[in-house]
Tab-separated table of C-alpha atoms in Angstrom:
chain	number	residue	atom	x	y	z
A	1	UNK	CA	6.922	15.657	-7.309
A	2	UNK	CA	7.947	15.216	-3.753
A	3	UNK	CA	6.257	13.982	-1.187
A	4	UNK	CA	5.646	17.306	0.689
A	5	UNK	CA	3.914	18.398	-2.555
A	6	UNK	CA	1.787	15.496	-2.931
A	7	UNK	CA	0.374	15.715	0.807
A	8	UNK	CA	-2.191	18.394	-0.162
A	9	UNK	CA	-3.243	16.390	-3.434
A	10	UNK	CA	-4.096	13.373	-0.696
A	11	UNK	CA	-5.974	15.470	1.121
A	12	UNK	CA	-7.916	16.746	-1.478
A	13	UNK	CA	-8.415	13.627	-2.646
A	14	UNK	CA	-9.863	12.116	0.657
A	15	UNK	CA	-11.580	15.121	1.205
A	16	UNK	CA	-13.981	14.937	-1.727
A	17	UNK	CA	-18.002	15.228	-1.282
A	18	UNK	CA	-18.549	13.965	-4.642
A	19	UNK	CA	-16.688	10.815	-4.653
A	20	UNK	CA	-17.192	7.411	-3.166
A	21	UNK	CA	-14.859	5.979	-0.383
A	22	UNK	CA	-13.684	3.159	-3.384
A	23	UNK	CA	-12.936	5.521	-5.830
A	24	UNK	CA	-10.909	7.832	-3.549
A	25	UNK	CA	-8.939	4.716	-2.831
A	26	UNK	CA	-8.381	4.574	-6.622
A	27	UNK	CA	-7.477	8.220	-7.175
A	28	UNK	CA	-4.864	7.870	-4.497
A	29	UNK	CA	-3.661	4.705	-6.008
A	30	UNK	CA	-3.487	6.877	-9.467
A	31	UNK	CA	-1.572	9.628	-7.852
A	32	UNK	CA	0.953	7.817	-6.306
A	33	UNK	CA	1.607	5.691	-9.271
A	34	UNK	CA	1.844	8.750	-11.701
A	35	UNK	CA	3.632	10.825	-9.348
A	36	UNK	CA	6.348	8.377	-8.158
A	37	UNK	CA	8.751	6.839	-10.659
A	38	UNK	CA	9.717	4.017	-8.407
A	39	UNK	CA	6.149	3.117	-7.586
A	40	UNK	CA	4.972	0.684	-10.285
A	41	UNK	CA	1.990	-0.974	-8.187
A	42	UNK	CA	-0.262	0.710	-5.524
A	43	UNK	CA	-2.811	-1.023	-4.118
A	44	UNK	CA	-4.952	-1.660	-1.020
A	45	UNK	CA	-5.566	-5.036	0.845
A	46	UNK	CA	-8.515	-4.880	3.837
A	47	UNK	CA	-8.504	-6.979	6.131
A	48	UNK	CA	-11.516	-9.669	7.094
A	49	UNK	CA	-10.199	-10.167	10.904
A	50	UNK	CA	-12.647	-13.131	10.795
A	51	UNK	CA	-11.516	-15.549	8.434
A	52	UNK	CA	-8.081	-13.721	8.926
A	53	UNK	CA	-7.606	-12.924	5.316
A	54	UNK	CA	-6.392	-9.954	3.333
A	55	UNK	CA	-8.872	-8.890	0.365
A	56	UNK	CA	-7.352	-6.917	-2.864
A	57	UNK	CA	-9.308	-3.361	-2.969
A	58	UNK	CA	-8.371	-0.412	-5.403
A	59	UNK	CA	-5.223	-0.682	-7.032
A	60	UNK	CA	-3.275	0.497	-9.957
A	61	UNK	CA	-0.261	-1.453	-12.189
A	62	UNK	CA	-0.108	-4.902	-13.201
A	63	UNK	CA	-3.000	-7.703	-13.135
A	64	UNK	CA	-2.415	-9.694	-9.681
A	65	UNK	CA	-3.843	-13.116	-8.936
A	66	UNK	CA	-3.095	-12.341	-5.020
A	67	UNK	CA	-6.748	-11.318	-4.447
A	68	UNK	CA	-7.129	-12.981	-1.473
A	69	UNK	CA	-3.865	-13.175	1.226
A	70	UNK	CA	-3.970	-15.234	4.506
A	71	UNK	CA	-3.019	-13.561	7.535
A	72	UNK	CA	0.785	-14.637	7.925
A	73	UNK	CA	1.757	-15.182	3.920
A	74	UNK	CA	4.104	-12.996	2.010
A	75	UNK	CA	4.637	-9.567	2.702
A	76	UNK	CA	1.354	-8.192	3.223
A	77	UNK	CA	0.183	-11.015	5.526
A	78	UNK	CA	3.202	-10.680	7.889
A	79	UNK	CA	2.412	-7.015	8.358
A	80	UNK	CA	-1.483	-8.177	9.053
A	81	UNK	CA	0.292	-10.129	11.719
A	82	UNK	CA	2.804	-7.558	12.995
A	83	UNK	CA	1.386	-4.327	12.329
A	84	UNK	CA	4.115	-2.914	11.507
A	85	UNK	CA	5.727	-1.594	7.909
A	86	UNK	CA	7.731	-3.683	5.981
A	87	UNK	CA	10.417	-2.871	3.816
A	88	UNK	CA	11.265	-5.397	1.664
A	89	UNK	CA	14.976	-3.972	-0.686
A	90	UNK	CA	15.231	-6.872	-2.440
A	91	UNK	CA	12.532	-9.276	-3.213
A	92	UNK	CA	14.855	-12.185	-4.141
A	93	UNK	CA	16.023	-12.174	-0.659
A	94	UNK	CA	13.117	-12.314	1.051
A	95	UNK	CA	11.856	-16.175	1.884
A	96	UNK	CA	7.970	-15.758	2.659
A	97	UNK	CA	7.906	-13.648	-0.565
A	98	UNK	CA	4.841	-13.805	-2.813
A	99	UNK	CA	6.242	-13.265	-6.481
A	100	UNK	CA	3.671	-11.300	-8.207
A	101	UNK	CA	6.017	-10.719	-11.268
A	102	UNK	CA	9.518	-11.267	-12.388
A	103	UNK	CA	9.671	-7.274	-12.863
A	104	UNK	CA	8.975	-6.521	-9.005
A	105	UNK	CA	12.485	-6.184	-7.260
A	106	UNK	CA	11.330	-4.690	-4.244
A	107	UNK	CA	8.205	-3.983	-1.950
A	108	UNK	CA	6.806	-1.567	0.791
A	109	UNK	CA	4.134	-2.351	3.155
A	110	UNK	CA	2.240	-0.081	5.509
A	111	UNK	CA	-0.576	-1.122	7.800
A	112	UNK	CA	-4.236	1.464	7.765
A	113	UNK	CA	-5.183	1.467	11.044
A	114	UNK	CA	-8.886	2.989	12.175
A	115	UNK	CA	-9.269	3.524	16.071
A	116	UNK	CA	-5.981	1.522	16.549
A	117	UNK	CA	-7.002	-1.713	14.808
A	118	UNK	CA	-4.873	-2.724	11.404
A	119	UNK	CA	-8.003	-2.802	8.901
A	120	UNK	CA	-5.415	-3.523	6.013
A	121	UNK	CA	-2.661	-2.181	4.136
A	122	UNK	CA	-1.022	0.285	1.234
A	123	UNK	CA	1.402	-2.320	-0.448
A	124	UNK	CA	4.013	-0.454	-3.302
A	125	UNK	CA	5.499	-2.559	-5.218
A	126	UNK	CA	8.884	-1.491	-7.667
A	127	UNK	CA	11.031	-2.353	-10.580
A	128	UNK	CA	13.965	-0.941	-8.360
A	129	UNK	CA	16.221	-2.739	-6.017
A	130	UNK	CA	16.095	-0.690	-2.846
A	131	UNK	CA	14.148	2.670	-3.806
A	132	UNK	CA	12.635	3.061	-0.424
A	133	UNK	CA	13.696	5.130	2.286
A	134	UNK	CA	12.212	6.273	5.609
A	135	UNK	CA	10.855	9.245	3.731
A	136	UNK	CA	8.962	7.040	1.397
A	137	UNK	CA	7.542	4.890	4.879
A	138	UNK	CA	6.608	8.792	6.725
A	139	UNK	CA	4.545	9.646	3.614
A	140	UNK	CA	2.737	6.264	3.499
A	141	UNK	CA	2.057	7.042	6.860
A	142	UNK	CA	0.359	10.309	6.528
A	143	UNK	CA	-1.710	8.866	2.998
A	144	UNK	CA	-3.121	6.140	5.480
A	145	UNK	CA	-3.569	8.628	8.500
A	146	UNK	CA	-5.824	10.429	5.692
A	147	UNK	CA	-7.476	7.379	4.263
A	148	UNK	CA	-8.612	5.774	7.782
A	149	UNK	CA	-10.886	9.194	7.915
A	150	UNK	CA	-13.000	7.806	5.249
A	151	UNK	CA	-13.622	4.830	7.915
Protein backbone atom coordinates (compact mmCIF):
# COMPACT_ATOMS: atom_id res chain seq x y z
CA UNK A 1 0.00 0.00 0.00
CA UNK A 2 1.54 3.35 -0.57
CA UNK A 3 1.67 5.99 1.42
CA UNK A 4 -0.86 8.21 -0.49
CA UNK A 5 -3.30 5.31 0.14
CA UNK A 6 -2.70 4.97 3.69
CA UNK A 7 -3.25 8.86 4.43
CA UNK A 8 -7.07 8.46 4.49
CA UNK A 9 -6.82 5.19 6.74
CA UNK A 10 -4.81 7.75 9.34
CA UNK A 11 -7.32 9.96 9.20
CA UNK A 12 -9.94 7.75 9.82
CA UNK A 13 -8.20 6.40 12.37
CA UNK A 14 -7.59 9.72 14.34
CA UNK A 15 -10.84 10.73 13.51
CA UNK A 16 -12.76 8.13 15.48
CA UNK A 17 -15.62 9.10 18.19
CA UNK A 18 -15.58 5.75 19.57
CA UNK A 19 -12.05 5.23 20.38
CA UNK A 20 -9.71 6.48 23.03
CA UNK A 21 -6.69 8.81 22.22
CA UNK A 22 -4.31 5.45 23.41
CA UNK A 23 -5.87 3.14 21.33
CA UNK A 24 -5.83 5.33 18.19
CA UNK A 25 -2.14 5.53 18.87
CA UNK A 26 -2.23 1.70 18.70
CA UNK A 27 -4.33 1.34 15.56
CA UNK A 28 -1.92 3.63 13.81
CA UNK A 29 0.96 1.71 15.16
CA UNK A 30 -1.01 -1.54 13.66
CA UNK A 31 -1.46 0.04 10.33
CA UNK A 32 1.78 1.09 9.68
CA UNK A 33 3.32 -2.10 10.77
CA UNK A 34 0.90 -4.28 8.58
CA UNK A 35 0.96 -2.00 5.78
CA UNK A 36 4.74 -1.38 5.44
CA UNK A 37 7.10 -4.29 4.84
CA UNK A 38 10.13 -2.43 6.00
CA UNK A 39 8.49 -1.24 9.18
CA UNK A 40 9.05 -3.96 11.80
CA UNK A 41 8.55 -1.64 15.03
CA UNK A 42 6.21 1.42 15.42
CA UNK A 43 5.95 2.99 18.41
CA UNK A 44 5.43 6.27 20.29
CA UNK A 45 7.73 7.90 22.99
CA UNK A 46 6.07 11.25 24.92
CA UNK A 47 7.94 13.34 26.27
CA UNK A 48 7.99 14.45 30.27
CA UNK A 49 9.80 18.00 29.52
CA UNK A 50 10.28 17.96 33.34
CA UNK A 51 12.43 15.27 34.26
CA UNK A 52 13.51 15.47 30.49
CA UNK A 53 12.71 11.91 29.73
CA UNK A 54 11.09 10.05 26.88
CA UNK A 55 8.21 7.52 28.05
CA UNK A 56 7.33 4.31 25.71
CA UNK A 57 3.42 4.75 24.69
CA UNK A 58 1.56 2.48 22.07
CA UNK A 59 3.64 0.44 20.03
CA UNK A 60 3.67 -2.60 17.91
CA UNK A 61 6.78 -5.35 17.13
CA UNK A 62 9.22 -6.66 19.43
CA UNK A 63 9.30 -6.47 23.45
CA UNK A 64 11.65 -3.30 24.27
CA UNK A 65 13.27 -2.67 27.63
CA UNK A 66 13.80 1.17 26.41
CA UNK A 67 10.68 2.29 28.35
CA UNK A 68 12.06 5.14 29.66
CA UNK A 69 14.81 7.37 27.33
CA UNK A 70 16.72 10.45 28.70
CA UNK A 71 16.60 13.47 26.76
CA UNK A 72 20.01 13.27 24.72
CA UNK A 73 20.46 9.15 24.53
CA UNK A 74 20.18 7.15 21.39
CA UNK A 75 18.17 8.05 18.62
CA UNK A 76 15.04 9.10 20.05
CA UNK A 77 16.63 11.29 22.75
CA UNK A 78 18.78 13.27 20.25
CA UNK A 79 15.67 14.14 18.29
CA UNK A 80 13.98 15.23 21.89
CA UNK A 81 16.98 17.47 21.85
CA UNK A 82 17.01 18.63 18.21
CA UNK A 83 13.62 18.42 17.05
CA UNK A 84 14.32 17.38 14.13
CA UNK A 85 13.92 13.73 12.18
CA UNK A 86 16.50 11.39 12.22
CA UNK A 87 17.40 8.98 9.79
CA UNK A 88 19.48 6.53 10.98
CA UNK A 89 20.60 3.85 7.39
CA UNK A 90 22.61 1.84 9.26
CA UNK A 91 22.41 1.22 12.90
CA UNK A 92 25.94 -0.24 13.24
CA UNK A 93 27.24 3.05 12.26
CA UNK A 94 25.63 5.10 14.41
CA UNK A 95 27.69 5.76 17.94
CA UNK A 96 24.88 7.06 20.45
CA UNK A 97 22.84 4.06 19.16
CA UNK A 98 20.54 2.22 21.58
CA UNK A 99 20.55 -1.54 20.32
CA UNK A 100 17.14 -2.75 20.90
CA UNK A 101 17.85 -6.03 18.90
CA UNK A 102 20.44 -7.63 16.78
CA UNK A 103 17.59 -7.78 13.94
CA UNK A 104 17.15 -3.81 13.79
CA UNK A 105 19.54 -2.51 10.95
CA UNK A 106 18.13 0.74 10.66
CA UNK A 107 15.85 3.47 12.36
CA UNK A 108 13.57 6.56 11.62
CA UNK A 109 12.68 9.17 14.02
CA UNK A 110 10.12 11.93 13.75
CA UNK A 111 9.31 14.47 16.43
CA UNK A 112 4.96 15.12 17.32
CA UNK A 113 4.81 18.48 17.89
CA UNK A 114 1.38 20.20 19.49
CA UNK A 115 1.32 24.15 19.27
CA UNK A 116 5.05 24.03 18.24
CA UNK A 117 6.44 22.17 21.26
CA UNK A 118 8.10 18.44 20.53
CA UNK A 119 5.67 16.36 22.94
CA UNK A 120 7.51 13.12 21.66
CA UNK A 121 8.12 11.02 18.80
CA UNK A 122 7.01 8.16 16.02
CA UNK A 123 10.28 5.96 16.11
CA UNK A 124 10.27 2.97 13.03
CA UNK A 125 12.51 0.71 13.47
CA UNK A 126 13.66 -2.05 10.36
CA UNK A 127 15.29 -5.28 9.49
CA UNK A 128 16.59 -3.34 6.32
CA UNK A 129 19.76 -1.47 5.83
CA UNK A 130 18.67 1.85 4.40
CA UNK A 131 14.78 1.44 3.54
CA UNK A 132 13.98 5.01 4.25
CA UNK A 133 13.61 7.73 1.97
CA UNK A 134 12.28 11.30 2.15
CA UNK A 135 8.93 9.86 1.16
CA UNK A 136 8.90 7.61 4.13
CA UNK A 137 10.01 11.05 6.51
CA UNK A 138 6.84 13.33 4.45
CA UNK A 139 4.37 10.59 5.47
CA UNK A 140 5.57 10.42 9.11
CA UNK A 141 5.05 13.89 8.95
CA UNK A 142 1.49 14.06 7.95
CA UNK A 143 0.61 10.71 10.57
CA UNK A 144 2.00 13.12 13.38
CA UNK A 145 0.35 16.37 11.89
CA UNK A 146 -2.89 14.03 12.39
CA UNK A 147 -2.02 12.57 15.73
CA UNK A 148 -1.10 16.06 17.54
CA UNK A 149 -5.09 16.77 16.84
CA UNK A 150 -5.91 14.29 19.42
CA UNK A 151 -3.79 16.75 21.82
Amino acid sequence: MTFQELQPKVIAITSSATSTRDEKLLAICQLLNESVDYYNWVGFYFANHDTKTLHLGPYVGAETDHTVIPFGKGICGQVAESNANFVVPDVAAQDNYIACSFTVKSEIVVPLFVNGVNIGQIDIDSHVIDPFTEADERFLEFVNEEIAKLF
